[in-house]
Coordinates of C-alpha atoms in Angstrom, one line a residue:
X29 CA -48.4 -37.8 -16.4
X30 CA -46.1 -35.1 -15.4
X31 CA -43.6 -34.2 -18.1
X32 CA -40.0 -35.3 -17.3
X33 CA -38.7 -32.7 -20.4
X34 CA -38.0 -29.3 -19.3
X35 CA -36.2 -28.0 -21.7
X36 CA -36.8 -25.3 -24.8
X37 CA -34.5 -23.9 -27.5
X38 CA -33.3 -20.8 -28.9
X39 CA -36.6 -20.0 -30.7
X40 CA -38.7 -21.0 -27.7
X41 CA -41.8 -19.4 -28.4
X42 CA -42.5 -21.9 -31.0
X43 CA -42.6 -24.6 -28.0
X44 CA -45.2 -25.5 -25.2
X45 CA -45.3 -24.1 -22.4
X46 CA -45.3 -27.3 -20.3
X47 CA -41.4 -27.7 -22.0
X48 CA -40.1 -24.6 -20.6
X49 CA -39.8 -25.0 -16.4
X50 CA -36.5 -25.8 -14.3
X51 CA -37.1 -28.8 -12.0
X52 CA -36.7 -29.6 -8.4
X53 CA -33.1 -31.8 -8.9
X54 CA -31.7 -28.3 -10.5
X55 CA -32.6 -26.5 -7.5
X56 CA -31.2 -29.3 -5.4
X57 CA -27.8 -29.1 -7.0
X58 CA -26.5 -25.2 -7.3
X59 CA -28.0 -24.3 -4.1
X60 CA -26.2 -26.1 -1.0
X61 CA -22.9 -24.0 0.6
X62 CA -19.9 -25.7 2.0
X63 CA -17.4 -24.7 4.4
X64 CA -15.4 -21.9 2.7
X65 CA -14.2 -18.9 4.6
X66 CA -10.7 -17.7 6.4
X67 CA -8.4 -19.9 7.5
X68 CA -9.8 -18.8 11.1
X69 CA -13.0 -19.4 10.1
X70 CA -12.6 -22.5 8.6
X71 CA -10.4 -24.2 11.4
X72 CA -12.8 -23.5 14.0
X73 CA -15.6 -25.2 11.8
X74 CA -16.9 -22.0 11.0
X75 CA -18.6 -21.5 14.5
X76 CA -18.5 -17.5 14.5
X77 CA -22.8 -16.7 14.6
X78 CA -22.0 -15.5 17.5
X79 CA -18.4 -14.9 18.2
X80 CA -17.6 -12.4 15.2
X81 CA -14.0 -10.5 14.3
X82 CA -13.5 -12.0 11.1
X83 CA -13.7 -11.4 7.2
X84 CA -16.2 -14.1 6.7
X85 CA -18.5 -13.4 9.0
X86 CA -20.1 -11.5 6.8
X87 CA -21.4 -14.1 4.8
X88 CA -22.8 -15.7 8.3
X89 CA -23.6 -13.3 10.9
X90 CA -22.6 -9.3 9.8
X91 CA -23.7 -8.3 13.5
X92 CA -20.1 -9.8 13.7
X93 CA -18.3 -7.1 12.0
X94 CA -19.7 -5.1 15.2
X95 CA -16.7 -6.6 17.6
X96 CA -13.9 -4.8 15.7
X97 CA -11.9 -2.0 17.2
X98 CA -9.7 -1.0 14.1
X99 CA -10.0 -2.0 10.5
X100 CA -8.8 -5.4 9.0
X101 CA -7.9 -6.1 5.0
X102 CA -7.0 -10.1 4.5
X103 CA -7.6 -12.9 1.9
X104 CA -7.4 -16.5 1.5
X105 CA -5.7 -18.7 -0.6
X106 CA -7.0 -22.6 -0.3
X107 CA -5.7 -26.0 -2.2
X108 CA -8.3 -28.6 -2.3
X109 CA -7.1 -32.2 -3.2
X110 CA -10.4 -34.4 -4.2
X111 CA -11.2 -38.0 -4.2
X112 CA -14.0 -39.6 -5.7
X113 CA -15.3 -43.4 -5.6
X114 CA -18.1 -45.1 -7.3
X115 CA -18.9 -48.2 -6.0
X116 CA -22.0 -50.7 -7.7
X117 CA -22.3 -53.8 -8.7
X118 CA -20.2 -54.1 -11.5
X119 CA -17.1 -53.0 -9.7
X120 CA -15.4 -49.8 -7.8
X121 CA -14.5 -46.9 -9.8
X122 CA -12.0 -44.0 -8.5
X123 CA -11.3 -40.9 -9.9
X124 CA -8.7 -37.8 -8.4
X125 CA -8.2 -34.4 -9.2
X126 CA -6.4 -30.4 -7.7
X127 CA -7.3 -27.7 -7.6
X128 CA -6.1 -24.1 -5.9
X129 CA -8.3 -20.7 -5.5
X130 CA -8.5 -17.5 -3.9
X131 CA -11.4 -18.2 -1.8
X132 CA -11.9 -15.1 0.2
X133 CA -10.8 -11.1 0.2
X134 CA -12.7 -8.4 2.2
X135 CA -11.8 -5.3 4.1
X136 CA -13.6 -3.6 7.1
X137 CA -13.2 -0.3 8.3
X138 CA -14.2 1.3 11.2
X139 CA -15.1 4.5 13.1
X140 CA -14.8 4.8 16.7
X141 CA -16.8 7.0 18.4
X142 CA -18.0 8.6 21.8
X143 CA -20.9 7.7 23.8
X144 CA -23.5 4.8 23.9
X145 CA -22.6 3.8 20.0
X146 CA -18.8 3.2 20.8
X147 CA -18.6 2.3 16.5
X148 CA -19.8 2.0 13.2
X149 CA -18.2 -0.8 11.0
X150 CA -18.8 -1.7 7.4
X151 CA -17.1 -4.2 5.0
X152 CA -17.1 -5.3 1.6
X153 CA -16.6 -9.2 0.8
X154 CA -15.5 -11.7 -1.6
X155 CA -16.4 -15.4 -0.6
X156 CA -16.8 -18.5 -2.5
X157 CA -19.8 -20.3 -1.1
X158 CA -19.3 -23.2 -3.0
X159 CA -17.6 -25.7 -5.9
X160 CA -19.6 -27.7 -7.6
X161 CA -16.4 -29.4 -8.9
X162 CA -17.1 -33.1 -9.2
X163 CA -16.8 -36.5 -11.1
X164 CA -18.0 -40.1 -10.8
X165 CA -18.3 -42.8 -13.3
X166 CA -18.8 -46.6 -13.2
X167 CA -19.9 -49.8 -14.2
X168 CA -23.4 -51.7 -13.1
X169 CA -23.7 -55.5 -14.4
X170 CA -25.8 -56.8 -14.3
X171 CA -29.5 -54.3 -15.1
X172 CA -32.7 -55.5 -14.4
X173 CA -34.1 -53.3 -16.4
X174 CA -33.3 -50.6 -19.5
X175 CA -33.5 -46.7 -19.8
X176 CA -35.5 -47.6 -22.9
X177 CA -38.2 -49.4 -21.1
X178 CA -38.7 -46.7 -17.8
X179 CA -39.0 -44.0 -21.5
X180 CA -41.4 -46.5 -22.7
X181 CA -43.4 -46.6 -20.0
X182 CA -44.7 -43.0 -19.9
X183 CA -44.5 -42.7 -24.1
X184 CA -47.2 -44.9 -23.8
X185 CA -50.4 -42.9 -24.9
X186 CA -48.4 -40.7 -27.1
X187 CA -49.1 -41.0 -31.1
X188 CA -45.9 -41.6 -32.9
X189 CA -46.6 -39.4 -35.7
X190 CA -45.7 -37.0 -32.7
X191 CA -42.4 -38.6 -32.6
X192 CA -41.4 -39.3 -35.7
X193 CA -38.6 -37.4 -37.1
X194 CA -38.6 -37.2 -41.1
X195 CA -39.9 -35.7 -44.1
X196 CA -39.0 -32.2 -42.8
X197 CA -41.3 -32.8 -39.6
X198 CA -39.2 -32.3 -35.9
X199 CA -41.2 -33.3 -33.2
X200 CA -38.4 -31.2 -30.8
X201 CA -39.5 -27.6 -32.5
X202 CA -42.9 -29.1 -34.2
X203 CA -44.9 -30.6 -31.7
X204 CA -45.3 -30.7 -27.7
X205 CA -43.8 -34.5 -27.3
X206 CA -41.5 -35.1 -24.8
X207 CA -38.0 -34.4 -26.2
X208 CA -36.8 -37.6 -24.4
X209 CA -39.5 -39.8 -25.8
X210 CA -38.7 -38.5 -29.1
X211 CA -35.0 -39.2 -28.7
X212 CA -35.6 -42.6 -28.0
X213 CA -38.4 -43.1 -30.6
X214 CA -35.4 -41.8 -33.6
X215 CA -32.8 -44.1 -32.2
X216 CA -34.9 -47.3 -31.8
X217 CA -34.8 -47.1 -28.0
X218 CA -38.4 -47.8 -28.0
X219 CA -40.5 -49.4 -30.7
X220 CA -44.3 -49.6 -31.1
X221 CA -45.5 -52.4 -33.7
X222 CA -48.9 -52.8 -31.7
X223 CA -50.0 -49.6 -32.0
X224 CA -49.7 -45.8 -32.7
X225 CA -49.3 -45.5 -29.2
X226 CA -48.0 -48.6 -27.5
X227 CA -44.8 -48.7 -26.8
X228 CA -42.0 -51.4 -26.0
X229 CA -38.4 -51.2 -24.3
X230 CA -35.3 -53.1 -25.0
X231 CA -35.2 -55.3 -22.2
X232 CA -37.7 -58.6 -21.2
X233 CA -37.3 -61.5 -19.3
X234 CA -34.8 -63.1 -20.9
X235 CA -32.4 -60.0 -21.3
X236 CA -29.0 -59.7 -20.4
X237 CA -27.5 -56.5 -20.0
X238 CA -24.7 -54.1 -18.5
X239 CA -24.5 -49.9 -18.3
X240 CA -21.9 -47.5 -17.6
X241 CA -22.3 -44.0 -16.4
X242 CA -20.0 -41.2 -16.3
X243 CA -20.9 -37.7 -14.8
X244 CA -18.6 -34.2 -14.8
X245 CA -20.2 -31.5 -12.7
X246 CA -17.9 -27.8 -12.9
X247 CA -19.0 -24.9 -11.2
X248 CA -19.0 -22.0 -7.9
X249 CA -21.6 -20.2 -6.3
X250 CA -19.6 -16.3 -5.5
X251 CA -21.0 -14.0 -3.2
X252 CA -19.8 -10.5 -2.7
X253 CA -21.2 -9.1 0.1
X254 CA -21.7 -5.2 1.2
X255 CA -22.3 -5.0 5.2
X256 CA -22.6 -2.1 7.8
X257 CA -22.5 -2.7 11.9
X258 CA -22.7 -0.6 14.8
X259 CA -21.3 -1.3 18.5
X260 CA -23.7 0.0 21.3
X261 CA -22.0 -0.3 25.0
X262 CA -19.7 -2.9 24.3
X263 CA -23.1 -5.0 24.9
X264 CA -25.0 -4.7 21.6
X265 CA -24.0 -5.4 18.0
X266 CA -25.9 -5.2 15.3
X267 CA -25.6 -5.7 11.5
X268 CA -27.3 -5.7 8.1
X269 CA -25.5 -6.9 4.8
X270 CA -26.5 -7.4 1.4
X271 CA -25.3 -10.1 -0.9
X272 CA -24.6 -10.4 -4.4
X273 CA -24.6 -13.7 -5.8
X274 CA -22.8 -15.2 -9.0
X275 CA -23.3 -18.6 -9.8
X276 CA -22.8 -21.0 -12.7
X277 CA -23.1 -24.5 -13.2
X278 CA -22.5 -27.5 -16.1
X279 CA -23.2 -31.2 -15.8
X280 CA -21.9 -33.0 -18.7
X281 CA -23.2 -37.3 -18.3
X282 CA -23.3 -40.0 -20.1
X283 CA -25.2 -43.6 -19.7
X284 CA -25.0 -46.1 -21.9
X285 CA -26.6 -49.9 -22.2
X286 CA -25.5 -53.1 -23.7
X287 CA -28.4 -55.6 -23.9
X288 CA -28.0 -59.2 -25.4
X289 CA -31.0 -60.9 -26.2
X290 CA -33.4 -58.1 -25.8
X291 CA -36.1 -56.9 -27.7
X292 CA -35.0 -54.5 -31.0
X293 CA -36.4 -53.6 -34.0
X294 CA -35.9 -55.3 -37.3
X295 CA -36.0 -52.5 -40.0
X296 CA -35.9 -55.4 -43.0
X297 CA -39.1 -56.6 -41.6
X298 CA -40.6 -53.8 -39.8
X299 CA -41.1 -55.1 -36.5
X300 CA -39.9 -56.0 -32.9
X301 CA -37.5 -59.2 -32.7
X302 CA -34.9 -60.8 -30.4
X303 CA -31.6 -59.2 -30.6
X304 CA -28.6 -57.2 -29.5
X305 CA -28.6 -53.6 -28.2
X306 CA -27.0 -50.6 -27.4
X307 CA -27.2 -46.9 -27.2
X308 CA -25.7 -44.4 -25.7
X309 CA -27.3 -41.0 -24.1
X310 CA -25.4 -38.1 -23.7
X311 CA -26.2 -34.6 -22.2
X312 CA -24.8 -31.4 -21.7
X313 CA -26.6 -28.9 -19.1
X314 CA -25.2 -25.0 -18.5
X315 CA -27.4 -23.1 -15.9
X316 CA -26.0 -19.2 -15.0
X317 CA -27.3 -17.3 -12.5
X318 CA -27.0 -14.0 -10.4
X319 CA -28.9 -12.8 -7.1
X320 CA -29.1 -10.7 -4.4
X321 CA -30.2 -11.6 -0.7
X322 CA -30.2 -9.9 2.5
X323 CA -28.6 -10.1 6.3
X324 CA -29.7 -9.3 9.6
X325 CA -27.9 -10.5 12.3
X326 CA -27.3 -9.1 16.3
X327 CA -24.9 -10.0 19.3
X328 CA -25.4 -9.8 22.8
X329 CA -22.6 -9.5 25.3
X330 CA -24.1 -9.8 29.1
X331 CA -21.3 -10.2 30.5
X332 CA -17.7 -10.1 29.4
X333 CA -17.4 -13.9 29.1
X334 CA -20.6 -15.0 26.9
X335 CA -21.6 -14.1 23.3
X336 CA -24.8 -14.8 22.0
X337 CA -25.9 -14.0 18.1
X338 CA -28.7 -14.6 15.6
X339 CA -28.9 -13.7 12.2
X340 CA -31.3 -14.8 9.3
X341 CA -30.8 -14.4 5.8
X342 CA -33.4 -14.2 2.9
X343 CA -33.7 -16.6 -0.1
X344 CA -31.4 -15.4 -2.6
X345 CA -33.7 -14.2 -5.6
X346 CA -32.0 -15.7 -8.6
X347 CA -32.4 -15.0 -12.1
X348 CA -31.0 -18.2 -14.1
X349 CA -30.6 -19.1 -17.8
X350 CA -30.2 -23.0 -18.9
X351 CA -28.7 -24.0 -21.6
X352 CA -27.9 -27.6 -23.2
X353 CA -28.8 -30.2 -25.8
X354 CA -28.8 -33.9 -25.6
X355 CA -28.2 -37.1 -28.3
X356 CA -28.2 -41.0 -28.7
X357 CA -25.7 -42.8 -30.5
X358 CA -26.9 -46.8 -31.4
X359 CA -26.2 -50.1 -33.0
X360 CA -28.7 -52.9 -33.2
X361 CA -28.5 -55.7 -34.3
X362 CA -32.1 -57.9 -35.3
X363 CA -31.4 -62.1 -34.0
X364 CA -28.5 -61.7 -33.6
X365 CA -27.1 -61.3 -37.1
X366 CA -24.1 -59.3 -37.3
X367 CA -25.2 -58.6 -41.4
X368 CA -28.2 -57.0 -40.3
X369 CA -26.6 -54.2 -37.9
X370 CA -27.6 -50.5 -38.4
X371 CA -26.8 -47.8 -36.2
X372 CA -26.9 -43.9 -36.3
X373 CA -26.8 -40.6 -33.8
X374 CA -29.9 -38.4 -33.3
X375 CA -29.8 -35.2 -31.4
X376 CA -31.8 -32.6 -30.1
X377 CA -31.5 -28.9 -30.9
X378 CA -29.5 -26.7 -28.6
X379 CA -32.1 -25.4 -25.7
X380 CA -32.0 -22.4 -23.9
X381 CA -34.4 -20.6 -21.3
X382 CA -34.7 -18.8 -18.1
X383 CA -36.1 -19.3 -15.1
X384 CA -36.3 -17.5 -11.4
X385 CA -35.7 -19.5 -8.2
X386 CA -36.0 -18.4 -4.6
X387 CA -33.0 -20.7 -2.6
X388 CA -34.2 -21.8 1.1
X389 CA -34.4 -19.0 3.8
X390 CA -31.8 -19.5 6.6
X391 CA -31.9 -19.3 10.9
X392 CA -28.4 -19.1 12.8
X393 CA -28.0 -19.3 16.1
X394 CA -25.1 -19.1 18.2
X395 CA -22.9 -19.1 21.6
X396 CA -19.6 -18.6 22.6
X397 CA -17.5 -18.0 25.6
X398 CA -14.4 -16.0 25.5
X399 CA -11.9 -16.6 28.5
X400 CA -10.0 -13.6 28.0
X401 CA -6.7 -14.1 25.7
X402 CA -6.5 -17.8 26.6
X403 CA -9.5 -19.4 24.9
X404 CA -12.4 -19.8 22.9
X405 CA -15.4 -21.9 22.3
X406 CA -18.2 -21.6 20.0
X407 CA -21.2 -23.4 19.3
X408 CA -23.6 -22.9 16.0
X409 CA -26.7 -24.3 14.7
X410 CA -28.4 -23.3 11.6
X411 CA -31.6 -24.5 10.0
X412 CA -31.6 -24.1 6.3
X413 CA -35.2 -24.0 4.7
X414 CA -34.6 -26.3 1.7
X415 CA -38.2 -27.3 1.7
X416 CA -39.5 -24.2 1.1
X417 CA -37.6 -23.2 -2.0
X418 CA -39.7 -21.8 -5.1
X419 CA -39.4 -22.0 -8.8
X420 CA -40.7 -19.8 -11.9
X421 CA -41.0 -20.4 -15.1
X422 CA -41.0 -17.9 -18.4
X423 CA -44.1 -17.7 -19.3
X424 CA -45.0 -17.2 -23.0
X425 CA -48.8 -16.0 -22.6
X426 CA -50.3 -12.3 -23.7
X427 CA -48.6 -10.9 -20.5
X428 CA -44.9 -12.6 -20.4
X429 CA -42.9 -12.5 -17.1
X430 CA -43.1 -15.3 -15.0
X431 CA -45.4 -17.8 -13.6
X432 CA -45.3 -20.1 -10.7
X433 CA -43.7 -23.7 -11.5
X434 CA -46.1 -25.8 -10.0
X435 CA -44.6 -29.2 -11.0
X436 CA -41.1 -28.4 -9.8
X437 CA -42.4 -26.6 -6.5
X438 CA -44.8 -29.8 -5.6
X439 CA -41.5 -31.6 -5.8
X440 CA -39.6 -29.6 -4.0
X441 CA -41.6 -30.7 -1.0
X442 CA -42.3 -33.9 -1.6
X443 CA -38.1 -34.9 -2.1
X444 CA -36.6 -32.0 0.3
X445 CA -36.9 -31.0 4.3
X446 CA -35.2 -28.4 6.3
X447 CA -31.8 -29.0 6.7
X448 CA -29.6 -28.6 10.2
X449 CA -26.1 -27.7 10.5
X450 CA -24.2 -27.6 13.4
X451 CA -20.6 -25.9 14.3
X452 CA -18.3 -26.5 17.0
X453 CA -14.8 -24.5 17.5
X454 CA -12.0 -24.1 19.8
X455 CA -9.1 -21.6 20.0
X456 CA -6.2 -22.2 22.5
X457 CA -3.6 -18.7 22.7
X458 CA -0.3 -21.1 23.7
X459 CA 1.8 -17.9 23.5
X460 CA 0.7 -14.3 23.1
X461 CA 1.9 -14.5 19.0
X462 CA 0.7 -17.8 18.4
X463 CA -2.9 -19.8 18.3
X464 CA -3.9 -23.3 17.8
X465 CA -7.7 -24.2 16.9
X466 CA -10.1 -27.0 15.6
X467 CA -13.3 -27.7 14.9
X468 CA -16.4 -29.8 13.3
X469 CA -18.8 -29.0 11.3
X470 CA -21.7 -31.0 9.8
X471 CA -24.5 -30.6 7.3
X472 CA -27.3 -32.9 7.5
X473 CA -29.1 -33.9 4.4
X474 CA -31.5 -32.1 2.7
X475 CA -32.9 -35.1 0.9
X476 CA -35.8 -36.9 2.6
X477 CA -34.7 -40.3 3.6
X478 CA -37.7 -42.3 1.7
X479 CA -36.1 -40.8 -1.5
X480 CA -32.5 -40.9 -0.8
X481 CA -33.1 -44.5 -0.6
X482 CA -32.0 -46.7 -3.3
X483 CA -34.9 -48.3 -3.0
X484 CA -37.3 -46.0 -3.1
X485 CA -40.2 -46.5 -5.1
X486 CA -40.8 -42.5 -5.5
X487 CA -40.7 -41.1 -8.9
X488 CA -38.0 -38.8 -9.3
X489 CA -39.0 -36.1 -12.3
X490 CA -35.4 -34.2 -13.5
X491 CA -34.7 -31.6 -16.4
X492 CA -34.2 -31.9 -20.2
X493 CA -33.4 -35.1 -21.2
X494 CA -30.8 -36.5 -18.6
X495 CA -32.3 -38.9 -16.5
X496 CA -30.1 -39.2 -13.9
X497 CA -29.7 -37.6 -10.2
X498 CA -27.4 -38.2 -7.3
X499 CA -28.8 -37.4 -3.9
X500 CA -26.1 -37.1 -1.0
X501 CA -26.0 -37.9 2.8
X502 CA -24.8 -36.1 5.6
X503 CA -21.7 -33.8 5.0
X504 CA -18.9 -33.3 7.6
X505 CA -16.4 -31.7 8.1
X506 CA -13.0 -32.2 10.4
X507 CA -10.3 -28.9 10.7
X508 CA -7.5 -27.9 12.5
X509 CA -5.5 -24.9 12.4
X510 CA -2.7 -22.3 13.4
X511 CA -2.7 -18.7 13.9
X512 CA 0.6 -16.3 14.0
X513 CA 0.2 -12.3 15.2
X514 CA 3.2 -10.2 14.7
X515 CA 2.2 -6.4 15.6
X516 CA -1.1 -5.9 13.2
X517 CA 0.0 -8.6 10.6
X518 CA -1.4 -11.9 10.8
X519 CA -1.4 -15.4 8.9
X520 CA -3.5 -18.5 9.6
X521 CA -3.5 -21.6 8.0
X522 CA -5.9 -24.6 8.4
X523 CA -6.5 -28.2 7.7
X524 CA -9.9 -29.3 6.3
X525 CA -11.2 -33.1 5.4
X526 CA -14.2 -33.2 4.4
X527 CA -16.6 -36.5 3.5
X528 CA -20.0 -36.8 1.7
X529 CA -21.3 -40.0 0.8
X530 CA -24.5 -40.6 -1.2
X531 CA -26.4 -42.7 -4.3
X532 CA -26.2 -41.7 -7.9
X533 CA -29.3 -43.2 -9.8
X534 CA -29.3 -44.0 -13.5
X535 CA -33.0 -43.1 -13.6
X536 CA -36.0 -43.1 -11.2
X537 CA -37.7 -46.1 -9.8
X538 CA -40.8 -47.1 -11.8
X539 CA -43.6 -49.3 -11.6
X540 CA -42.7 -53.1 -12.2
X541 CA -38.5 -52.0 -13.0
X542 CA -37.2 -53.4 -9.7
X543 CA -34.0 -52.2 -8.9
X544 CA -33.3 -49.6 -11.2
X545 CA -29.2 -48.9 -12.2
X546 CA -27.7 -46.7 -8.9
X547 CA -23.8 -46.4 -7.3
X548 CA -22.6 -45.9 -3.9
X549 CA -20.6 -42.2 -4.0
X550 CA -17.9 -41.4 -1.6
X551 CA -16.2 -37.7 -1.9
X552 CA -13.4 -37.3 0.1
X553 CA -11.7 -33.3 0.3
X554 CA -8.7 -32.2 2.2
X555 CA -8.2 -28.8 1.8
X556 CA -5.6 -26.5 2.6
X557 CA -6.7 -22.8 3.6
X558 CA -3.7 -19.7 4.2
X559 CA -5.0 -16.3 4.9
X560 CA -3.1 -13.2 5.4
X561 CA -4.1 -10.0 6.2
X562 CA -3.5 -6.7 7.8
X563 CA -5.2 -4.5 11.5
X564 CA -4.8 -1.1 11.3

């Protein structure tokens, strides 16, 4: 049985091996990008593979850079109002929050020059790439099934002297037991009064139960990026950047259970028995990272009209430390008997490890026709390589450094495909100072539609000891914006809604659970983007 612990602590040579390994749902949520950019780039749905000239293109295409003819210094300011719904069975669940940022700052110089190679360009970048900034919690009544009894279910075979914490034993720093087994063995989550190594969940038949879930994501994924250009002929633009990446991200959840009538252990008499139950599991999860990835990108101009561009960038080649720790507070009580209630808290040590990860390759293309100072449209497609992202683990043998997370990488390809993203933008001059534009972007899902599916019977394996996993749907994106010019200042400002539905899931399907506990999530963004800047 694959482990579904990968977690270790401070002193993490003292645990196995098979503890130690980032999983494929970590992967999954700090590496996706959003729309982030100028307010240019972001009105015109950040269509500019091929059509270049501005700040953020050098996190796109830096063959972009390529189509200046003086040097530019801007940044961004944006205001991003956020909705979040959770919707199951027990009822609809909204929560709302603001926030503001200075999303991009960059400046690009140039050198003209005589003969075929009209100019050299470089830049240097600032862009956000993404916020993992987000919330849900709600309500699921009734469960069909418990937490305890999907834990149960792959305990079984374990000996719960492996579990068992007392007498100075630990099975989190002692032993190589599955850290969430052994939570719930210490909390009464799952009993065993068969034998050493048979286990039983809370709920049967007869149970009644409810849960509630609530989960806090924080986080950004930075890039400052170095890029150099050169323009050959007016026809011929070509480009090279490197990327620095800074990311971090926490994910702080909670699930809890009420059970009536399930199946709890009776410390007076030492075994299983009807009764009332609940617990609740929290976790806290930090993962840092930095990385470094590479651009190359062209344009081709055939005629004065048409634009055509193609960059590809490399996985970014992260270095990442995780960091957490996990605990279950509970109250039972044995047939029903409020005299006999006990409850208590166990939790694990604090964990921390690192890990490498390779993020998906990514293939732009592009198109764009320029009708002199009247108008533009652009066109964009991207495929983003999510299936072939790769994981390492620390490895604690003779030799150290890092070894190939097998695991994790199988399930990267068994949950994730590549990903398409197309881009669409307009830009009408009305007057020679003034500019209006829009655009639509939209990123398909990454997430294989057998296992975004809430009722899929694929086993989803995550990190540490929190269970739970949201996969999300298509993500798209609707802007609009203005442009003013006033000798070689400029401001833009555009409009951005964004949407992104998908299903959080308490914990994977598993054999003979039925419908495990999941939520219908709806994000809703509508951001404001102002950029200013300077040609000189």
């Amino acid at each position: 049985m694959k482990t579904t612990i990968y977690a270790t602590i401070a002193f993490a040579a003292l645990l196995p091996t098979a503890a130690m390994a980032q999983s494929a749902i970590d992967a999954y949520n700090i590496t996706p990008t959003e729309l982030r950019g100028s307010a240019r780039f972001v009105s015109m749905g950040g269509a500019f593979t091929s059509l270049g000239g501005d700040i953020s293109c050098m996190t796109q295409n830096p063959a972009g850079l390529g189509i200046y003819r003086s040097s530019d210094i801007g940044l961004s300011f944006d205001i991003t109002m956020r909705k979040y719904k959770s919707e199951a069975n027990g009822g609809i669940d909204k929560n709302s929050e603001t926030g503001a940022k200075f999303d991009n700052f960059g400046y690009v110089g140039v050198s003209n020059r005589s003969g075929a190679l009209r100019a050299i360009q470089w830049g240097v970048s600032y862009n956000r790439l993404a916020s993992f900034d987000r919330l849900s919690s709600g309500y699921v009544n009734p469960t069909n099934t418990s937490l305890s009894n999907y834990i149960a279910s792959y305990t079984n075979g374990t000996d719960s002297y492996d579990l068992i914490l007392e007498n100075g034993y630990n099975p989190f720093t002692d032993s190589d037991a599955d850290w969430l087994s052994a939570l719930a063995y210490n909390s009464y989550m799952i009993s065993n009064d068969i034998s050493d190594t048979s286990y039983a969940g809370l709920h049967r038949g007869s149970a009644v139960g409810d849960a509630e879930y609530s989960i806090r994501e924080r986080g950004y994924s930075d890039e400052y990026n170095i890029d150099f250009s050169g323009n050959v002929s007016d026809m011929f633009f070509w480009g090279i950047g490197l990327g620095i990446v800074d990311m971090q991200y926490s994910r702080d959840a909670g699930y809890n259970e009420s059970i009536e009538n399930g199946y709890v252990y009776d410390t007076r008499n030492d075994r299983l028995s009807n009764g009332n139950a609940f617990f609740d599991l929290y976790n806290y999860q930090h993962i840092s990272g930095t990385g470094a990835n590479l651009k190359f990108g062209v344009i081709v101009r055939p005629i004065e009209m048409l634009r055509v561009g193609a960059a590809i960038h490399t996985p970014t080649w992260m270095h990442l430390v995780h960091s957490g720790f996990s605990g279950v507070d509970y109250t039972y009580t044995p047939n029903n008997n409020a005299n006999l209630t006990y409850s208590g808290n166990v939790e694990t040590p604090n964990y921390e490890y690192t890990s490498k990860l390779n993020t998906p390759w990514r293939f732009m293309l592009g198109a764009s026709v320029v009708l002199g100072t009247k108008a533009i449209i652009s066109a964009d497609y991207e495929r983003v390589a999510y299936n072939n992202m790769s994981l390492k683990e620390q490895s604690y043998g003779r030799w150290g450094g890092y070894v190939e997370n097998s695991y994790a990488n199988s399930d990267i390809k068994d949950y994730f495909k590549a990903a398409d993203i197309f881009r669409v933008g307009a830009e009408l001059r009305l007057l020679p100072s003034l500019s209006v534009r829009a655009g639509y972007n939209i990123q398909m899902s990454a997430v294989k539609e057998g296992v975004r599916n809430a009722n899929s019977t694929t086993m989803i394996y995550t990190s540490g000891t929190e269970p739970s996993y949201t996969f999300y749907n298509d993500t798209q994106n609707i802007t609009v914006g203005l442009g003013y010019r006033y000798r070689s200042w400029y401001i833009d400002a555009a409009f951005q809604h964004t949407t992104q539905s998908g299903t959080y899931h308490a914990y994977t399907p598993f054999a003979g659970a039925g419908h495990t506990p999941s939520a219908n999530i709806t994000n809703t963004y509508n951001n404001i983007v102002i950029s200013t800047g300077i040609r000189f």
